[in-house]
Short mmCIF file of N, CA and C in Angstrom, two decimals:
data_model
loop_
_atom_site.label_atom_id
_atom_site.label_comp_id
_atom_site.label_asym_id
_atom_site.label_seq_id
_atom_site.Cartn_x
_atom_site.Cartn_y
_atom_site.Cartn_z
N UNK A 72 -184.20 -34.14 114.66
CA UNK A 72 -184.33 -33.52 113.46
C UNK A 72 -184.88 -34.67 113.30
N UNK A 73 -186.30 -34.50 112.13
CA UNK A 73 -186.88 -34.87 111.00
C UNK A 73 -186.57 -34.90 109.94
N UNK A 74 -186.77 -36.30 109.30
CA UNK A 74 -186.85 -36.27 107.81
C UNK A 74 -188.14 -36.42 107.45
N UNK A 75 -188.01 -35.84 106.03
CA UNK A 75 -189.61 -36.12 105.12
C UNK A 75 -189.12 -36.46 103.74
N UNK A 76 -190.19 -37.30 103.65
CA UNK A 76 -189.91 -37.90 101.72
C UNK A 76 -190.88 -36.80 101.00
N UNK A 77 -190.45 -36.20 99.88
CA UNK A 77 -190.78 -35.61 98.87
C UNK A 77 -192.07 -35.95 98.76
N UNK A 78 -192.64 -37.46 99.22
CA UNK A 78 -194.24 -37.06 99.14
C UNK A 78 -195.29 -36.79 100.20
N UNK A 79 -194.78 -36.18 101.01
CA UNK A 79 -195.33 -34.86 102.42
C UNK A 79 -195.34 -34.14 101.53
N UNK A 80 -197.16 -34.22 101.13
CA UNK A 80 -197.54 -33.14 100.56
C UNK A 80 -197.65 -32.04 101.08
N UNK A 81 -198.06 -31.89 102.08
CA UNK A 81 -198.03 -30.66 102.46
C UNK A 81 -195.82 -29.72 102.73
N UNK A 82 -195.30 -30.41 103.44
CA UNK A 82 -194.01 -30.33 102.88
C UNK A 82 -193.59 -29.66 100.95
N UNK A 83 -194.39 -30.45 100.30
CA UNK A 83 -194.29 -29.59 98.89
C UNK A 83 -194.85 -29.00 98.87
N UNK A 84 -196.14 -28.42 99.66
CA UNK A 84 -196.83 -27.24 99.56
C UNK A 84 -195.90 -25.83 99.47
N UNK A 85 -195.19 -26.25 100.56
CA UNK A 85 -194.54 -25.08 101.06
C UNK A 85 -193.71 -24.44 100.80
N UNK A 86 -192.56 -25.93 99.99
CA UNK A 86 -191.74 -25.35 99.09
C UNK A 86 -191.98 -24.92 97.98
N UNK A 87 -193.24 -25.35 96.85
CA UNK A 87 -193.96 -24.89 95.87
C UNK A 87 -194.33 -23.14 96.13
N UNK A 88 -194.67 -23.43 97.42
CA UNK A 88 -195.38 -21.35 97.57
C UNK A 88 -194.19 -20.43 97.41
N UNK A 89 -193.04 -21.37 98.37
CA UNK A 89 -192.00 -20.40 98.81
C UNK A 89 -190.75 -20.26 97.06
N UNK A 90 -191.03 -21.42 96.16
CA UNK A 90 -190.01 -21.08 95.13
C UNK A 90 -191.25 -19.94 94.21
N UNK A 91 -192.37 -20.07 94.21
CA UNK A 91 -192.79 -19.74 92.88
C UNK A 91 -193.12 -18.02 93.59
N UNK A 92 -193.15 -17.58 94.95
CA UNK A 92 -193.36 -16.07 95.61
C UNK A 92 -191.96 -16.32 95.13
N UNK A 93 -191.24 -16.63 95.28
CA UNK A 93 -189.38 -15.78 94.80
C UNK A 93 -189.61 -15.53 93.38
N UNK A 94 -190.05 -16.81 92.72
CA UNK A 94 -190.05 -16.87 90.85
C UNK A 94 -190.50 -15.46 90.74
N UNK A 95 -192.06 -14.98 91.44
CA UNK A 95 -192.87 -14.06 90.82
C UNK A 95 -191.95 -12.70 91.10
N UNK A 96 -190.70 -12.86 92.13
CA UNK A 96 -190.40 -11.33 92.70
C UNK A 96 -189.12 -11.26 91.81
N UNK A 97 -188.54 -12.27 91.17
CA UNK A 97 -187.36 -12.55 90.60
C UNK A 97 -187.73 -12.32 88.59
N UNK A 98 -188.81 -12.51 88.08
CA UNK A 98 -189.74 -12.29 86.92
C UNK A 98 -189.45 -10.45 86.87
N UNK A 99 -190.29 -9.89 87.47
CA UNK A 99 -190.72 -8.78 87.98
C UNK A 99 -189.52 -7.67 88.59
N UNK A 100 -188.43 -8.38 88.86
CA UNK A 100 -187.07 -7.41 88.88
C UNK A 100 -186.65 -7.31 87.91
N UNK A 101 -186.43 -8.81 87.30
CA UNK A 101 -185.65 -8.99 85.35
C UNK A 101 -186.35 -7.67 84.53
N UNK A 102 -188.23 -7.97 84.25
CA UNK A 102 -188.41 -7.65 83.22
C UNK A 102 -187.84 -5.80 83.42
N UNK A 103 -187.57 -5.21 84.77
CA UNK A 103 -187.24 -3.79 85.31
C UNK A 103 -185.92 -3.90 85.02
N UNK A 104 -184.86 -4.92 85.68
CA UNK A 104 -184.20 -4.32 85.16
C UNK A 104 -183.14 -4.13 84.37
N UNK A 105 -183.63 -5.52 82.87
CA UNK A 105 -183.05 -5.35 81.89
C UNK A 105 -184.54 -4.39 80.48
N UNK A 106 -185.25 -3.49 81.46
CA UNK A 106 -186.17 -1.89 80.48
C UNK A 106 -187.11 -3.36 79.64
N UNK A 107 -187.27 -4.16 79.98
CA UNK A 107 -188.19 -4.77 79.00
C UNK A 107 -189.92 -3.40 78.96
N UNK A 108 -189.99 -3.41 79.82
CA UNK A 108 -191.18 -2.57 80.05
C UNK A 108 -190.96 -1.38 80.33
N UNK A 109 -191.64 -0.17 80.52
CA UNK A 109 -191.54 1.62 81.22
C UNK A 109 -191.24 1.29 82.62
N UNK A 110 -190.36 1.78 83.12
CA UNK A 110 -190.14 2.10 84.29
C UNK A 110 -191.14 2.92 85.43
N UNK A 111 -192.29 3.05 84.80
CA UNK A 111 -193.15 3.69 85.37
C UNK A 111 -193.93 2.86 85.87
N UNK A 112 -194.13 1.38 85.29
CA UNK A 112 -195.44 0.66 85.49
C UNK A 112 -195.00 -0.21 86.94
N UNK A 113 -193.63 0.19 87.25
CA UNK A 113 -193.02 -0.39 88.81
C UNK A 113 -192.78 0.46 89.50
N UNK A 114 -193.54 0.04 90.60
CA UNK A 114 -193.12 0.52 92.29
C UNK A 114 -192.50 -0.28 93.14
N UNK A 115 -191.73 0.58 94.18
CA UNK A 115 -190.30 0.33 94.80
C UNK A 115 -191.95 -0.69 95.74
N UNK A 116 -190.93 -1.54 96.02
CA UNK A 116 -190.88 -2.67 97.47
C UNK A 116 -190.06 -3.59 97.54
N UNK A 117 -190.28 -4.03 99.23
CA UNK A 117 -189.59 -4.61 99.68
C UNK A 117 -189.61 -6.31 99.72
N UNK A 118 -188.57 -6.61 99.74
CA UNK A 118 -188.48 -8.46 99.57
C UNK A 118 -187.87 -8.95 100.22
N UNK A 119 -187.39 -9.80 100.95
CA UNK A 119 -186.06 -10.34 101.32
C UNK A 119 -185.05 -10.04 102.19
N UNK A 120 -185.55 -8.76 102.68
CA UNK A 120 -184.98 -7.06 103.34
C UNK A 120 -184.12 -6.45 102.41
N UNK A 121 -184.71 -6.54 100.77
CA UNK A 121 -183.97 -5.81 100.01
C UNK A 121 -184.63 -5.30 99.07
N UNK A 122 -184.95 -3.74 98.58
CA UNK A 122 -185.64 -3.23 97.54
C UNK A 122 -185.83 -4.10 96.30
N UNK A 123 -187.11 -4.42 96.15
CA UNK A 123 -187.36 -4.59 94.48
C UNK A 123 -188.65 -3.82 93.95
N UNK A 124 -188.42 -4.30 92.43
CA UNK A 124 -189.41 -3.80 91.66
C UNK A 124 -190.07 -4.21 91.05
N UNK A 125 -191.77 -4.07 91.43
CA UNK A 125 -192.84 -5.13 91.14
C UNK A 125 -193.62 -4.49 90.18
N UNK A 126 -194.15 -5.03 89.35
CA UNK A 126 -195.18 -4.31 88.35
C UNK A 126 -196.24 -4.02 89.08
N UNK A 127 -196.79 -2.30 88.41
CA UNK A 127 -198.39 -2.51 88.65
C UNK A 127 -199.15 -2.29 87.81
N UNK A 128 -198.81 -2.90 86.54
CA UNK A 128 -199.16 -3.13 85.42
C UNK A 128 -200.65 -4.51 85.26
N UNK A 129 -202.51 -4.98 85.66
CA UNK A 129 -202.69 -5.37 85.88
C UNK A 129 -202.63 -6.86 85.21
N UNK A 130 -202.78 -6.27 83.87
CA UNK A 130 -202.77 -7.27 82.64
C UNK A 130 -201.31 -8.63 82.90
N UNK A 131 -200.09 -7.70 83.44
CA UNK A 131 -199.27 -7.87 83.01
C UNK A 131 -198.92 -9.71 84.94
N UNK A 132 -198.99 -8.60 85.77
CA UNK A 132 -199.47 -9.36 86.70
C UNK A 132 -200.04 -10.75 87.00
N UNK A 133 -200.87 -10.60 85.78
CA UNK A 133 -201.90 -11.72 85.57
C UNK A 133 -201.45 -12.50 84.97
N UNK A 134 -200.62 -11.87 84.01
CA UNK A 134 -199.66 -13.19 83.09
C UNK A 134 -198.86 -14.09 83.96
N UNK A 135 -198.36 -13.26 84.37
CA UNK A 135 -197.04 -13.87 85.33
C UNK A 135 -197.56 -14.70 86.36
N UNK A 136 -199.15 -14.18 87.34
CA UNK A 136 -199.41 -15.43 88.37
C UNK A 136 -199.65 -16.14 87.69
N UNK A 137 -200.99 -16.76 86.23
CA UNK A 137 -201.13 -17.28 85.80
C UNK A 137 -200.81 -18.63 85.44
N UNK A 138 -198.52 -17.84 84.60
CA UNK A 138 -197.92 -19.09 84.34
C UNK A 138 -197.77 -19.34 85.26
N UNK A 139 -197.21 -18.88 86.94
CA UNK A 139 -196.64 -19.71 88.29
C UNK A 139 -197.49 -20.54 88.70
N UNK A 140 -198.91 -20.43 88.90
CA UNK A 140 -199.93 -21.08 89.03
C UNK A 140 -199.93 -22.55 87.84
N UNK A 141 -199.55 -22.48 87.28
CA UNK A 141 -199.59 -23.85 86.35
C UNK A 141 -197.67 -24.29 86.64
N UNK A 142 -197.20 -23.83 87.37
CA UNK A 142 -195.74 -24.16 87.78
C UNK A 142 -195.92 -24.91 89.00
N UNK A 143 -196.79 -24.09 89.96
CA UNK A 143 -196.72 -25.01 91.29
C UNK A 143 -197.02 -26.11 91.64
N UNK A 144 -197.60 -26.85 90.54
CA UNK A 144 -198.28 -28.13 90.82
C UNK A 144 -197.11 -28.46 90.20
N UNK A 145 -196.50 -28.75 89.63
CA UNK A 145 -195.06 -29.26 88.94
C UNK A 145 -194.03 -29.23 90.05
N UNK A 146 -194.07 -27.86 90.89
CA UNK A 146 -192.81 -27.85 92.07
C UNK A 146 -193.60 -28.77 93.03
N UNK A 147 -194.30 -29.03 93.70
CA UNK A 147 -194.80 -29.78 94.80
C UNK A 147 -194.50 -31.48 94.35
N UNK A 148 -194.82 -31.60 92.90
CA UNK A 148 -194.23 -32.54 92.80
C UNK A 148 -193.31 -33.35 92.30
N UNK A 149 -191.86 -32.41 92.71
CA UNK A 149 -191.00 -32.19 92.15
C UNK A 149 -190.99 -32.94 90.42
N UNK A 150 -191.58 -31.91 89.55
CA UNK A 150 -191.55 -32.32 88.42
C UNK A 150 -191.41 -31.23 87.98
N UNK A 151 -190.89 -29.92 87.82
CA UNK A 151 -190.58 -28.52 87.02
C UNK A 151 -188.67 -29.27 87.20
N UNK A 152 -188.21 -28.73 85.65
CA UNK A 152 -187.13 -28.71 85.60
C UNK A 152 -186.45 -27.28 85.37
N UNK A 153 -187.40 -26.48 84.73
CA UNK A 153 -186.98 -25.32 84.46
C UNK A 153 -188.59 -23.80 84.70
N UNK A 154 -187.98 -23.16 84.75
CA UNK A 154 -188.61 -22.16 84.14
C UNK A 154 -187.68 -20.41 83.80
N UNK A 155 -188.47 -19.93 82.12
CA UNK A 155 -187.28 -19.55 81.81
C UNK A 155 -188.27 -18.07 81.29
N UNK A 156 -187.44 -17.07 82.04
CA UNK A 156 -187.87 -15.98 80.77
C UNK A 156 -187.21 -15.63 80.08
N UNK A 157 -187.92 -15.18 78.77
CA UNK A 157 -187.28 -15.35 77.38
C UNK A 157 -187.82 -13.34 76.89
N UNK A 158 -186.98 -12.92 76.97
CA UNK A 158 -186.76 -11.73 76.40
C UNK A 158 -186.56 -11.68 74.50
N UNK A 159 -187.46 -11.13 73.90
CA UNK A 159 -187.41 -11.07 72.38
C UNK A 159 -187.32 -9.54 71.76
N UNK A 160 -187.00 -9.88 70.53
CA UNK A 160 -186.75 -8.14 69.83
C UNK A 160 -188.20 -8.68 69.10
N UNK A 161 -188.58 -7.53 68.49
CA UNK A 161 -189.66 -7.40 67.59
C UNK A 161 -190.32 -8.21 66.54
N UNK A 162 -188.86 -9.06 66.26
CA UNK A 162 -189.08 -10.52 65.17
C UNK A 162 -189.71 -11.66 66.33
N UNK A 163 -189.38 -11.42 67.31
CA UNK A 163 -190.17 -12.47 68.26
C UNK A 163 -188.86 -13.45 68.11
N UNK A 164 -187.96 -13.26 67.44
CA UNK A 164 -186.47 -13.78 68.22
C UNK A 164 -185.51 -13.41 69.43
N UNK A 165 -185.83 -14.71 70.26
CA UNK A 165 -185.50 -14.42 71.63
C UNK A 165 -183.81 -13.61 71.45
N UNK A 166 -183.53 -12.32 72.44
CA UNK A 166 -182.01 -12.12 72.50
C UNK A 166 -181.89 -12.20 73.98
N UNK A 167 -182.54 -12.56 74.93
CA UNK A 167 -181.96 -13.40 76.19
C UNK A 167 -182.91 -14.09 76.58
N UNK A 168 -182.19 -15.12 77.20
CA UNK A 168 -183.23 -16.49 78.26
C UNK A 168 -182.46 -16.45 79.38
N UNK A 169 -183.45 -15.95 80.48
CA UNK A 169 -183.26 -16.55 81.56
C UNK A 169 -183.32 -17.19 82.45
N UNK A 170 -182.45 -17.94 82.84
CA UNK A 170 -183.83 -19.60 83.39
C UNK A 170 -183.21 -20.19 84.57
N UNK A 171 -184.25 -20.61 84.88
CA UNK A 171 -183.97 -21.01 86.55
C UNK A 171 -183.89 -22.22 86.35
N UNK A 172 -183.22 -23.05 86.94
CA UNK A 172 -182.77 -24.80 87.28
C UNK A 172 -183.53 -25.13 88.22
N UNK A 173 -184.37 -26.47 88.44
CA UNK A 173 -184.89 -26.25 90.15
C UNK A 173 -184.69 -27.40 89.91
N UNK A 174 -184.58 -28.21 90.88
CA UNK A 174 -184.09 -29.31 91.32
C UNK A 174 -184.55 -29.72 92.39
N UNK A 175 -184.86 -30.47 93.48
CA UNK A 175 -185.38 -30.98 94.64
C UNK A 175 -184.59 -32.10 95.09
N UNK A 176 -183.99 -32.54 96.94
CA UNK A 176 -183.35 -33.54 96.72
C UNK A 176 -184.69 -34.47 96.89
N UNK A 177 -184.69 -35.74 97.09
CA UNK A 177 -185.72 -37.08 97.36
C UNK A 177 -186.29 -36.95 98.66
N UNK A 178 -185.01 -36.70 99.26
CA UNK A 178 -184.85 -36.88 100.98
C UNK A 178 -184.99 -35.28 101.29
N UNK A 179 -185.67 -34.90 102.57
CA UNK A 179 -185.54 -33.94 102.93
C UNK A 179 -184.88 -33.56 104.60
N UNK A 180 -184.06 -33.23 104.72
CA UNK A 180 -183.38 -32.92 106.14
C UNK A 180 -184.24 -31.55 106.51
N UNK A 181 -185.10 -31.78 107.81
CA UNK A 181 -186.19 -30.70 108.11
C UNK A 181 -185.11 -30.20 109.76
N UNK A 182 -184.36 -29.67 110.11
CA UNK A 182 -184.27 -28.95 111.20
C UNK A 182 -184.08 -27.40 111.94
N UNK A 183 -185.75 -27.40 112.04
CA UNK A 183 -185.93 -25.80 112.72
C UNK A 183 -186.18 -25.19 111.87
N UNK A 184 -186.99 -24.12 112.27
CA UNK A 184 -187.37 -21.97 111.51
C UNK A 184 -185.74 -22.23 110.51
N UNK A 185 -184.65 -22.27 111.65
CA UNK A 185 -183.55 -21.79 110.78
C UNK A 185 -182.89 -22.03 109.50
N UNK A 186 -184.71 -23.26 108.88
CA UNK A 186 -184.13 -23.16 107.65
C UNK A 186 -184.73 -22.50 106.62
N UNK A 187 -185.89 -21.90 107.38
CA UNK A 187 -186.82 -21.06 106.25
C UNK A 187 -185.63 -19.78 105.82
N UNK A 188 -185.07 -19.33 107.23
CA UNK A 188 -183.95 -18.38 107.17
C UNK A 188 -182.87 -18.14 106.67
N UNK A 189 -182.50 -19.39 106.52
CA UNK A 189 -181.52 -19.59 105.43
C UNK A 189 -181.43 -19.87 103.72
N UNK A 190 -182.87 -20.30 103.96
CA UNK A 190 -183.02 -20.24 102.29
C UNK A 190 -183.69 -18.28 102.18
N UNK A 191 -184.38 -18.12 102.83
CA UNK A 191 -184.45 -16.60 102.52
C UNK A 191 -183.39 -15.91 102.20
N UNK A 192 -182.29 -16.13 102.97
CA UNK A 192 -181.15 -15.76 102.44
C UNK A 192 -180.72 -16.11 101.38
N UNK A 193 -180.27 -17.16 100.94
CA UNK A 193 -179.97 -17.76 99.67
C UNK A 193 -180.55 -16.61 98.25
N UNK A 194 -182.16 -16.66 98.18
CA UNK A 194 -182.94 -15.86 97.34
C UNK A 194 -182.48 -14.87 97.62
N UNK A 195 -182.26 -14.42 98.40
CA UNK A 195 -181.96 -12.90 99.00
C UNK A 195 -181.19 -12.54 98.01
N UNK A 196 -179.87 -13.28 98.13
CA UNK A 196 -178.54 -13.41 97.15
C UNK A 196 -179.31 -13.29 95.90
N UNK A 197 -179.51 -14.16 95.60
CA UNK A 197 -180.26 -14.33 93.76
C UNK A 197 -180.97 -12.41 93.67
N UNK A 198 -181.99 -12.15 94.20
CA UNK A 198 -182.78 -10.71 93.86
C UNK A 198 -181.47 -10.18 93.66
N UNK A 199 -180.38 -9.56 94.38
CA UNK A 199 -179.75 -8.97 94.97
C UNK A 199 -178.69 -9.31 93.52
N UNK A 200 -178.42 -10.67 92.70
CA UNK A 200 -177.60 -10.25 91.52
C UNK A 200 -178.54 -10.38 90.28
N UNK A 201 -179.88 -10.34 90.83
CA UNK A 201 -180.33 -10.22 89.01
C UNK A 201 -180.59 -8.15 89.27
N UNK A 202 -180.67 -7.88 90.66
CA UNK A 202 -180.74 -6.65 90.12
C UNK A 202 -179.02 -5.66 89.59
N UNK A 203 -178.45 -6.51 89.55
CA UNK A 203 -177.27 -5.65 88.86
C UNK A 203 -176.65 -6.33 87.72
N UNK A 204 -176.96 -7.88 87.59
CA UNK A 204 -176.51 -8.41 86.22
C UNK A 204 -176.98 -7.64 84.26
N UNK A 205 -177.35 -6.69 85.08
CA UNK A 205 -177.14 -5.70 83.44
C UNK A 205 -175.85 -5.44 83.70
N UNK A 206 -174.88 -5.14 84.50
CA UNK A 206 -173.43 -5.50 84.36
C UNK A 206 -172.88 -6.04 83.40
N UNK A 207 -172.97 -7.37 83.39
CA UNK A 207 -172.72 -8.02 82.86
C UNK A 207 -173.36 -8.14 81.05
N UNK A 208 -174.52 -8.07 81.09
CA UNK A 208 -175.10 -7.75 79.74
C UNK A 208 -175.28 -6.87 78.52
N UNK A 209 -175.07 -7.45 77.86
CA UNK A 209 -175.48 -6.19 76.65
C UNK A 209 -177.06 -5.80 76.73
N UNK A 210 -176.61 -4.13 76.74
CA UNK A 210 -178.04 -3.61 75.54
C UNK A 210 -179.26 -4.39 74.95
N UNK A 211 -180.21 -3.93 75.17
CA UNK A 211 -180.98 -4.95 74.29
C UNK A 211 -181.56 -4.10 72.92
N UNK A 212 -181.85 -4.73 72.22
CA UNK A 212 -182.09 -3.65 71.06
C UNK A 212 -183.59 -2.70 71.36
N UNK A 213 -183.23 -1.43 70.63
CA UNK A 213 -184.75 -0.35 71.02
C UNK A 213 -186.15 -1.26 70.12
N UNK A 214 -186.67 -1.04 70.98
CA UNK A 214 -188.28 -0.63 70.21
C UNK A 214 -189.19 -2.37 70.18
N UNK A 215 -189.42 -2.80 69.60
CA UNK A 215 -190.88 -3.66 70.29
C UNK A 215 -190.48 -4.99 71.12
N UNK A 216 -190.00 -4.34 72.34
CA UNK A 216 -189.63 -6.10 73.01
C UNK A 216 -190.57 -6.20 73.67
N UNK A 217 -190.71 -7.92 73.71
CA UNK A 217 -191.75 -8.91 74.72
C UNK A 217 -191.30 -9.77 75.09
N UNK A 218 -192.35 -10.21 76.39
CA UNK A 218 -191.71 -11.12 77.17
C UNK A 218 -192.52 -12.56 76.94
N UNK A 219 -191.83 -14.10 76.83
CA UNK A 219 -193.07 -14.79 77.20
C UNK A 219 -192.32 -16.02 78.50
N UNK A 220 -192.87 -16.22 79.13
CA UNK A 220 -192.76 -17.47 80.59
C UNK A 220 -192.59 -18.80 79.28
N UNK A 221 -191.83 -19.73 79.88
CA UNK A 221 -191.55 -20.78 79.71
C UNK A 221 -191.42 -21.39 80.43
N UNK A 222 -191.93 -23.05 80.10
CA UNK A 222 -191.93 -23.74 81.66
C UNK A 222 -191.51 -25.68 80.93
N UNK A 223 -190.39 -25.35 82.00
CA UNK A 223 -189.84 -27.06 81.19
C UNK A 223 -190.30 -28.23 82.16
N UNK A 224 -190.93 -29.58 82.57
CA UNK A 224 -191.15 -30.19 83.23
C UNK A 224 -191.06 -31.62 82.39
N UNK A 225 -190.29 -32.53 83.93
CA UNK A 225 -190.13 -33.84 83.78
C UNK A 225 -191.36 -34.65 83.18
N UNK A 226 -192.56 -34.55 83.12
CA UNK A 226 -193.86 -35.06 83.52
C UNK A 226 -194.57 -34.60 82.04
N UNK A 227 -194.16 -36.51 81.13
CA UNK A 227 -194.55 -35.92 79.99
C UNK A 227 -196.23 -36.30 79.78
N UNK A 228 -196.87 -36.17 80.45
CA UNK A 228 -198.26 -36.10 80.30
C UNK A 228 -199.14 -35.00 80.64
N UNK A 229 -197.94 -34.13 80.61
CA UNK A 229 -198.60 -32.38 81.04
C UNK A 229 -198.79 -32.24 79.79
N UNK A 230 -199.83 -31.34 79.85
CA UNK A 230 -200.83 -30.69 78.74
C UNK A 230 -200.04 -29.69 78.18
N UNK A 231 -199.16 -29.33 77.65
CA UNK A 231 -198.14 -28.13 77.15
C UNK A 231 -199.08 -27.90 75.87
N UNK A 232 -198.78 -26.48 75.68
CA UNK A 232 -198.69 -26.10 73.92
C UNK A 232 -197.48 -25.81 73.86
N UNK A 233 -196.50 -26.55 72.39
CA UNK A 233 -195.58 -26.64 72.48
C UNK A 233 -195.20 -25.51 71.40
N UNK A 234 -194.13 -23.99 71.96
CA UNK A 234 -193.85 -23.36 71.82
C UNK A 234 -193.21 -23.19 70.43
N UNK A 235 -193.27 -22.05 69.36
CA UNK A 235 -192.95 -21.98 68.39
C UNK A 235 -191.46 -21.75 68.09
N UNK A 236 -190.44 -22.69 67.55
CA UNK A 236 -189.14 -23.02 67.41
C UNK A 236 -188.30 -21.73 67.52
N UNK A 237 -188.62 -20.29 66.57
CA UNK A 237 -188.15 -19.48 66.21
C UNK A 237 -188.20 -18.90 67.78
N UNK A 238 -188.85 -19.07 68.40
CA UNK A 238 -189.28 -18.47 70.15
C UNK A 238 -188.68 -18.74 71.02
N UNK A 239 -187.77 -20.38 70.33
CA UNK A 239 -186.84 -20.63 71.74
C UNK A 239 -185.69 -21.18 71.28
N UNK A 240 -185.25 -21.22 69.80
CA UNK A 240 -183.70 -21.64 69.34
C UNK A 240 -183.03 -19.93 69.63
N UNK A 241 -181.88 -19.97 69.89
CA UNK A 241 -181.15 -18.75 70.14
C UNK A 241 -179.78 -19.53 68.71
N UNK A 242 -179.55 -17.99 68.60
CA UNK A 242 -178.41 -17.88 67.61
C UNK A 242 -177.26 -17.53 68.11
N UNK A 243 -176.19 -18.43 68.44
CA UNK A 243 -174.94 -17.73 69.39
C UNK A 243 -175.23 -17.51 70.48
N UNK A 244 -175.56 -18.48 71.41
CA UNK A 244 -175.91 -17.88 72.83
C UNK A 244 -174.25 -18.16 73.20
N UNK A 245 -174.28 -16.45 74.12
CA UNK A 245 -173.61 -16.64 74.97
C UNK A 245 -173.88 -17.12 76.60
N UNK A 246 -173.42 -17.84 77.06
CA UNK A 246 -173.68 -18.21 78.51
C UNK A 246 -173.17 -17.32 79.49
N UNK A 247 -174.10 -16.88 80.51
CA UNK A 247 -173.41 -15.83 81.95
C UNK A 247 -174.09 -16.37 83.14
N UNK A 248 -173.73 -17.65 83.76
CA UNK A 248 -173.58 -17.89 85.02
C UNK A 248 -174.51 -16.24 86.36
N UNK A 249 -175.05 -16.60 86.71
CA UNK A 249 -175.86 -15.38 87.50
C UNK A 249 -175.32 -16.10 89.11
N UNK A 250 -176.29 -17.26 89.15
CA UNK A 250 -175.95 -17.49 90.77
C UNK A 250 -176.53 -19.02 91.01
N UNK A 251 -175.67 -19.48 92.22
CA UNK A 251 -176.53 -20.78 92.36
C UNK A 251 -177.06 -21.31 93.66
N UNK A 252 -177.71 -22.14 94.08
CA UNK A 252 -177.70 -22.12 96.01
C UNK A 252 -178.01 -24.24 95.98
N UNK A 253 -177.66 -24.05 96.60
CA UNK A 253 -177.86 -25.82 97.26
C UNK A 253 -178.52 -25.38 98.68
N UNK A 254 -179.78 -25.59 99.00
CA UNK A 254 -180.48 -25.93 99.95
C UNK A 254 -180.94 -27.40 100.80
N UNK A 255 -181.39 -27.59 101.75
CA UNK A 255 -182.05 -28.87 101.95
C UNK A 255 -183.67 -29.28 101.07
N UNK A 256 -183.73 -27.68 101.32
CA UNK A 256 -185.54 -28.20 100.15
C UNK A 256 -185.30 -27.57 98.74
N UNK A 257 -184.37 -27.30 98.58
CA UNK A 257 -183.89 -27.06 97.07
C UNK A 257 -182.66 -26.59 96.39
N UNK A 258 -182.39 -27.03 95.13
CA UNK A 258 -181.14 -27.05 94.23
C UNK A 258 -181.95 -26.01 93.20
N UNK A 259 -181.44 -24.50 93.26
CA UNK A 259 -181.79 -24.17 91.75
C UNK A 259 -180.30 -23.19 91.65
N UNK A 260 -180.37 -23.18 90.64
CA UNK A 260 -179.59 -22.75 89.39
C UNK A 260 -179.99 -21.08 88.46
N UNK A 261 -179.30 -20.06 88.32
CA UNK A 261 -179.72 -18.73 87.81
C UNK A 261 -178.32 -18.45 86.86
N UNK A 262 -179.09 -19.01 84.91
CA UNK A 262 -178.11 -18.22 83.90
C UNK A 262 -178.55 -17.82 82.50
N UNK A 263 -178.12 -16.65 81.98
CA UNK A 263 -178.57 -15.75 81.27
C UNK A 263 -178.12 -16.61 79.55
N UNK A 264 -178.72 -17.09 78.71
CA UNK A 264 -178.24 -17.51 77.47
C UNK A 264 -178.79 -15.77 76.88
N UNK A 265 -177.08 -15.47 76.52
CA UNK A 265 -177.51 -14.28 75.53
C UNK A 265 -176.87 -13.60 74.21
N UNK A 266 -178.38 -13.93 73.43
CA UNK A 266 -177.42 -13.67 71.81
C UNK A 266 -176.10 -12.78 71.49
N UNK A 267 -175.73 -13.18 70.81
CA UNK A 267 -174.05 -12.70 71.18
C UNK A 267 -174.41 -11.05 69.95
N UNK A 268 -175.04 -11.85 68.72
CA UNK A 268 -175.40 -9.95 68.02
C UNK A 268 -177.23 -9.42 67.80
N UNK A 269 -177.19 -8.83 69.18
CA UNK A 269 -178.81 -8.00 69.38
C UNK A 269 -179.02 -7.49 68.73
N UNK A 270 -178.37 -6.61 67.87
CA UNK A 270 -179.27 -5.73 66.84
C UNK A 270 -179.10 -6.41 65.42
#
């Protein structure tokens, strides 16, 4: 068994690649399941051996990729705390916040290719949970719903633009845990903060 530290750049890149790829699929699926955009802009694909819906709208895809491009170096350095998908109503107030909390162990115990297949199984479970999350969430209000991707980091020197308070604060949120995973390379938890009164 080989033990690597977080400073091993190549392994940090591998972890960041895995998580960013997963987050991209998860974000697309959240937008589809929660009907943020019309179902016509999504195409069925297969990821982690399960069917998923991915957007084919170039501007939306670019927004998601640009956000993850900013998150990736933070994951590589173990400085990413959370990635949040915020679904807002037409007044730009959050109605749902899908929160991915990410942490990585300081020491990594790597034991062959079985690790990656194990991580893939764990990520597949997240995708399956997202695909049925509408069963535990209330419907979003009709009308102009929009999405905002937020990133949280432990790096205080990172040049962030602070989000408007109305886009962050949610009145009377209800917390709904969806999934947690622990592996040798990452710990991740997904929960939803849902506004009690959406209409």
